[in-house]
Every structure is written in C-alpha cells, then in structure tokens.
PDB file of C-alpha atoms in Angstrom:
ATOM      1  CA  MET B  15      70.428 -89.144 116.598  1.00  0.00           C
ATOM      2  CA  SER B  16      73.493 -88.199 115.199  1.00  0.00           C
ATOM      3  CA  ASP B  17      75.410 -84.710 115.637  1.00  0.00           C
ATOM      4  CA  GLN B  18      75.881 -85.119 111.515  1.00  0.00           C
ATOM      5  CA  GLN B  19      73.064 -85.319 110.895  1.00  0.00           C
ATOM      6  CA  LEU B  20      71.078 -82.051 112.707  1.00  0.00           C
ATOM      7  CA  GLY B  21      73.406 -79.974 111.263  1.00  0.00           C
ATOM      8  CA  PRO B  22      73.372 -78.011 108.662  1.00  0.00           C
ATOM      9  CA  SER B  23      73.872 -79.312 105.689  1.00  0.00           C
ATOM     10  CA  ARG B  24      77.081 -79.119 103.806  1.00  0.00           C
ATOM     11  CA  PRO B  25      77.165 -76.307 100.774  1.00  0.00           C
ATOM     12  CA  ASP B  26      77.484 -77.557  96.564  1.00  0.00           C
ATOM     13  CA  THR B  27      81.052 -78.423  95.719  1.00  0.00           C
ATOM     14  CA  SER B  28      81.612 -77.084  92.109  1.00  0.00           C
ATOM     15  CA  ALA B  29      80.959 -79.998  90.300  1.00  0.00           C
ATOM     16  CA  THR B  30      77.838 -80.078  91.780  1.00  0.00           C
ATOM     17  CA  ALA B  31      77.175 -76.530  90.533  1.00  0.00           C
ATOM     18  CA  ARG B  32      78.805 -77.390  87.482  1.00  0.00           C
ATOM     19  CA  ARG B  33      76.385 -79.881  86.707  1.00  0.00           C
ATOM     20  CA  ARG B  34      73.665 -77.982  87.531  1.00  0.00           C
ATOM     21  CA  LYS B  35      74.865 -75.145  85.707  1.00  0.00           C
ATOM     22  CA  ARG B  36      75.291 -77.408  82.780  1.00  0.00           C
ATOM     23  CA  THR B  37      71.741 -79.178  82.982  1.00  0.00           C
ATOM     24  CA  LEU B  38      70.892 -75.739  82.781  1.00  0.00           C
ATOM     25  CA  ILE B  39      72.316 -74.199  79.492  1.00  0.00           C
ATOM     26  CA  VAL B  40      71.197 -77.008  78.126  1.00  0.00           C
ATOM     27  CA  THR B  41      67.390 -77.487  79.037  1.00  0.00           C
ATOM     28  CA  ALA B  42      67.676 -73.207  77.965  1.00  0.00           C
ATOM     29  CA  LEU B  43      69.332 -74.152  74.485  1.00  0.00           C
ATOM     30  CA  ALA B  44      66.822 -77.002  73.533  1.00  0.00           C
ATOM     31  CA  LEU B  45      63.355 -74.630  74.501  1.00  0.00           C
ATOM     32  CA  LEU B  46      65.141 -72.060  71.520  1.00  0.00           C
ATOM     33  CA  VAL B  47      65.593 -74.917  69.474  1.00  0.00           C
ATOM     34  CA  LEU B  48      62.828 -76.469  70.259  1.00  0.00           C
ATOM     35  CA  LEU B  49      59.944 -74.144  70.037  1.00  0.00           C
ATOM     36  CA  PRO B  50      60.858 -72.368  67.221  1.00  0.00           C
ATOM     37  CA  ALA B  51      60.438 -76.140  65.112  1.00  0.00           C
ATOM     38  CA  GLY B  52      56.876 -76.792  67.084  1.00  0.00           C
ATOM     39  CA  ALA B  53      56.319 -73.447  66.379  1.00  0.00           C
ATOM     40  CA  ALA B  54      57.009 -74.040  62.177  1.00  0.00           C
ATOM     41  CA  SER B  55      55.831 -77.544  62.630  1.00  0.00           C
ATOM     42  CA  TYR B  56      52.256 -75.650  63.499  1.00  0.00           C
ATOM     43  CA  TRP B  57      52.728 -73.236  60.922  1.00  0.00           C
ATOM     44  CA  LEU B  58      53.203 -75.453  58.812  1.00  0.00           C
ATOM     45  CA  VAL B  59      50.716 -78.383  58.540  1.00  0.00           C
ATOM     46  CA  ASP B  60      48.403 -74.568  58.517  1.00  0.00           C
ATOM     47  CA  ARG B  61      49.690 -73.326  55.851  1.00  0.00           C
ATOM     48  CA  ARG B  62      49.148 -77.006  53.917  1.00  0.00           C
ATOM     49  CA  GLU B  63      47.518 -75.243  51.021  1.00  0.00           C
ATOM     50  CA  ASP B  64      50.044 -72.803  50.182  1.00  0.00           C
ATOM     51  CA  ASP B  65      52.080 -75.561  48.938  1.00  0.00           C
ATOM     52  CA  ASP B  66      50.171 -76.024  46.211  1.00  0.00           C
ATOM     53  CA  PRO B  67      52.138 -74.093  43.130  1.00  0.00           C
ATOM     54  CA  GLY B  68      49.617 -72.963  41.467  1.00  0.00           C
ATOM     55  CA  VAL B  69      48.592 -70.901  45.310  1.00  0.00           C
ATOM     56  CA  ILE B  70      52.758 -69.811  45.390  1.00  0.00           C
ATOM     57  CA  ALA B  71      52.343 -69.075  41.760  1.00  0.00           C
ATOM     58  CA  CYS B  72      49.897 -66.406  42.592  1.00  0.00           C
ATOM     59  CA  HIS B  73      51.775 -64.159  45.130  1.00  0.00           C
ATOM     60  CA  SER B  74      54.155 -63.778  41.935  1.00  0.00           C
ATOM     61  CA  ALA B  75      51.980 -63.224  39.761  1.00  0.00           C
ATOM     62  CA  GLY B  76      52.191 -59.350  39.771  1.00  0.00           C
ATOM     63  CA  VAL B  77      54.356 -59.446  36.907  1.00  0.00           C
ATOM     64  CA  LEU B  78      51.851 -60.729  34.846  1.00  0.00           C
ATOM     65  CA  VAL B  79      50.053 -57.450  35.716  1.00  0.00           C
ATOM     66  CA  GLN B  80      52.688 -55.388  34.955  1.00  0.00           C
ATOM     67  CA  ALA B  81      52.399 -57.406  31.686  1.00  0.00           C
ATOM     68  CA  GLU B  82      49.131 -56.390  31.171  1.00  0.00           C
ATOM     69  CA  ARG B  83      49.577 -52.553  32.395  1.00  0.00           C
ATOM     70  CA  GLY B  84      51.582 -52.414  29.160  1.00  0.00           C
ATOM     71  CA  GLU B  85      55.480 -53.247  31.205  1.00  0.00           C
ATOM     72  CA  ASN B  86      58.150 -54.502  29.602  1.00  0.00           C
ATOM     73  CA  VAL B  87      58.622 -58.079  32.199  1.00  0.00           C
ATOM     74  CA  ALA B  88      61.567 -60.325  31.917  1.00  0.00           C
ATOM     75  CA  PHE B  89      60.923 -62.972  30.231  1.00  0.00           C
ATOM     76  CA  ASP B  90      62.597 -65.636  32.767  1.00  0.00           C
ATOM     77  CA  GLU B  91      60.209 -64.651  35.813  1.00  0.00           C
ATOM     78  CA  VAL B  92      57.165 -64.686  32.808  1.00  0.00           C
ATOM     79  CA  THR B  93      57.970 -68.304  32.091  1.00  0.00           C
ATOM     80  CA  THR B  94      59.015 -69.713  36.321  1.00  0.00           C
ATOM     81  CA  VAL B  95      55.409 -68.227  36.810  1.00  0.00           C
ATOM     82  CA  GLY B  96      53.924 -69.892  34.415  1.00  0.00           C
ATOM     83  CA  ARG B  97      54.685 -72.872  35.231  1.00  0.00           C
ATOM     84  CA  LEU B  98      54.195 -73.003  39.166  1.00  0.00           C
ATOM     85  CA  PHE B  99      50.909 -71.923  37.814  1.00  0.00           C
ATOM     86  CA  GLN B 100      50.900 -75.385  35.565  1.00  0.00           C
ATOM     87  CA  ASN B 101      52.271 -77.342  38.411  1.00  0.00           C
ATOM     88  CA  SER B 102      49.262 -76.026  40.248  1.00  0.00           C
ATOM     89  CA  LYS B 103      46.498 -78.912  41.597  1.00  0.00           C
ATOM     90  CA  HIS B 104      43.809 -76.280  41.275  1.00  0.00           C
ATOM     91  CA  ASP B 105      42.129 -76.256  37.874  1.00  0.00           C
ATOM     92  CA  ASP B 106      40.844 -72.615  37.375  1.00  0.00           C
ATOM     93  CA  LEU B 107      44.486 -71.812  38.683  1.00  0.00           C
ATOM     94  CA  LYS B 108      45.790 -73.414  35.734  1.00  0.00           C
ATOM     95  CA  ASP B 109      44.105 -72.564  33.153  1.00  0.00           C
ATOM     96  CA  LYS B 110      43.788 -68.669  33.515  1.00  0.00           C
ATOM     97  CA  GLY B 111      47.465 -68.842  35.189  1.00  0.00           C
ATOM     98  CA  VAL B 112      49.055 -70.450  31.924  1.00  0.00           C
ATOM     99  CA  LEU B 113      47.101 -68.660  29.948  1.00  0.00           C
ATOM    100  CA  ALA B 114      48.018 -65.352  31.143  1.00  0.00           C
ATOM    101  CA  ALA B 115      51.395 -66.350  30.957  1.00  0.00           C
ATOM    102  CA  GLY B 116      50.992 -67.293  27.318  1.00  0.00           C
ATOM    103  CA  PHE B 117      49.987 -63.781  26.938  1.00  0.00           C
ATOM    104  CA  VAL B 118      52.347 -62.251  28.180  1.00  0.00           C
ATOM    105  CA  HIS B 119      55.109 -63.612  26.216  1.00  0.00           C
ATOM    106  CA  ARG B 120      52.600 -63.395  23.107  1.00  0.00           C
ATOM    107  CA  ALA B 121      52.079 -59.782  23.614  1.00  0.00           C
ATOM    108  CA  GLN B 122      56.292 -59.424  24.412  1.00  0.00           C
ATOM    109  CA  ASP B 123      57.147 -61.366  21.398  1.00  0.00           C
ATOM    110  CA  PRO B 124      60.155 -59.481  19.988  1.00  0.00           C
ATOM    111  CA  ARG B 125      59.142 -61.226  17.088  1.00  0.00           C
ATOM    112  CA  ARG B 126      56.197 -59.541  16.761  1.00  0.00           C
ATOM    113  CA  ASP B 127      54.892 -57.190  14.506  1.00  0.00           C
ATOM    114  CA  PRO B 128      52.732 -54.834  15.608  1.00  0.00           C
ATOM    115  CA  THR B 129      51.243 -53.247  11.671  1.00  0.00           C
ATOM    116  CA  VAL B 130      50.011 -56.313  11.281  1.00  0.00           C
ATOM    117  CA  PRO B 131      46.408 -56.624  11.696  1.00  0.00           C
ATOM    118  CA  GLY B 132      45.849 -58.692  14.809  1.00  0.00           C
ATOM    119  CA  ALA B 133      49.511 -57.663  16.490  1.00  0.00           C
ATOM    120  CA  ASP B 134      47.458 -56.124  19.467  1.00  0.00           C
ATOM    121  CA  LEU B 135      44.690 -58.949  20.207  1.00  0.00           C
ATOM    122  CA  PRO B 136      47.620 -60.661  23.568  1.00  0.00           C
ATOM    123  CA  GLN B 137      47.279 -57.734  24.746  1.00  0.00           C
ATOM    124  CA  ARG B 138      43.237 -57.809  24.974  1.00  0.00           C
ATOM    125  CA  ARG B 139      43.556 -60.743  25.867  1.00  0.00           C
ATOM    126  CA  LEU B 140      45.867 -60.341  28.012  1.00  0.00           C
ATOM    127  CA  SER B 141      43.325 -57.840  29.759  1.00  0.00           C
ATOM    128  CA  GLU B 142      40.733 -59.397  30.024  1.00  0.00           C
ATOM    129  CA  VAL B 143      42.324 -62.459  31.930  1.00  0.00           C
ATOM    130  CA  ILE B 144      44.155 -61.304  34.309  1.00  0.00           C
ATOM    131  CA  PRO B 145      41.116 -60.398  37.233  1.00  0.00           C
ATOM    132  CA  GLN B 146      39.549 -63.693  36.442  1.00  0.00           C
ATOM    133  CA  LEU B 147      43.329 -64.616  37.642  1.00  0.00           C
ATOM    134  CA  VAL B 148      43.252 -61.834  40.331  1.00  0.00           C
ATOM    135  CA  GLU B 149      39.850 -63.540  41.285  1.00  0.00           C
ATOM    136  CA  ALA B 150      41.167 -67.338  40.496  1.00  0.00           C
ATOM    137  CA  CYS B 151      43.653 -66.832  43.644  1.00  0.00           C
ATOM    138  CA  LYS B 152      41.411 -64.253  45.566  1.00  0.00           C
ATOM    139  CA  ASN B 153      39.287 -67.736  46.225  1.00  0.00           C
ATOM    140  CA  HIS B 154      42.625 -69.552  47.556  1.00  0.00           C
ATOM    141  CA  GLY B 155      43.425 -67.632  49.683  1.00  0.00           C
ATOM    142  CA  ALA B 156      45.682 -65.523  48.572  1.00  0.00           C
ATOM    143  CA  SER B 157      46.716 -62.798  46.356  1.00  0.00           C
ATOM    144  CA  VAL B 158      48.755 -60.563  43.453  1.00  0.00           C
ATOM    145  CA  GLU B 159      50.749 -58.296  44.567  1.00  0.00           C
ATOM    146  CA  ASP B 160      52.183 -55.899  41.443  1.00  0.00           C
TER     147      ASP B 160
END
C-alpha cells in the first residue's frame, strides 16, 4: 500500500461543503413544506363532514339565535346562512335552517305592521324552530354559537 492511501483523509473542499449545506437546506425546506401540507390533508380528510354547507351554517347560525332573542340582525347575514342550510345534504339541517332563516326575514320585515293580528307569529314560530335547529346541528357535531 502506498503512503497516500494510509494518510489522513483530505478535508472537504469548499465546493463540497457548499453542496452539503445546500442539500441540508433543501431537505429542511422540503420538510417545512411537506409536513404542514400532510397535516392539513389529514385534517381535511378527517373532518369531511364539516364540508357540508349545513354543518358550516351551524357555526354561523348564531345570527338566527340573536334574531330569536329579538335583536335586529343583518339581512345579508341571514340570507347567507339560509342559503348554506338550503344547500345541505342533511334534510334535518336543510329543513330547520331554511325555516328559521325565513322566519327571521318575516319577523324583521320593515313593512310588517305590528298592530295587525298575528304579526308576532313569525317571531313565535322562530322561538319554536331555533331549539330544533340547535339540536339538529348538535346531531351533526356542530355547535351554534351566538
């Protein structure tokens, strides 16, 4: 054997050191991108029930609860929540949510004359429907926050 083969190994050249550093950085960046993406994918697959518009509407249905308590709520918010319920694949959420949104619109109609007999009917019906809607949302793992 020659003396060159038995001698100490040569230190890395600067080009080799730069390549190793670049490889380390690329690997770290790839992990920083792939790990959160993988976690997000798992979360989305695990929560696919939440993709239903009715379940999503349950989380925004607090506006209907506020109206049931007699508070004035924005017409647009009620319409948006009502449309989400209407697009639900769950019949119980669709039925109760659309009904509640409709009663809110009727109860808060600015043309409504409170002196007319039965004018309070939409508000009374809303008070009956809201607990049923809250229960339907609970049955699908969603809570109604107000």
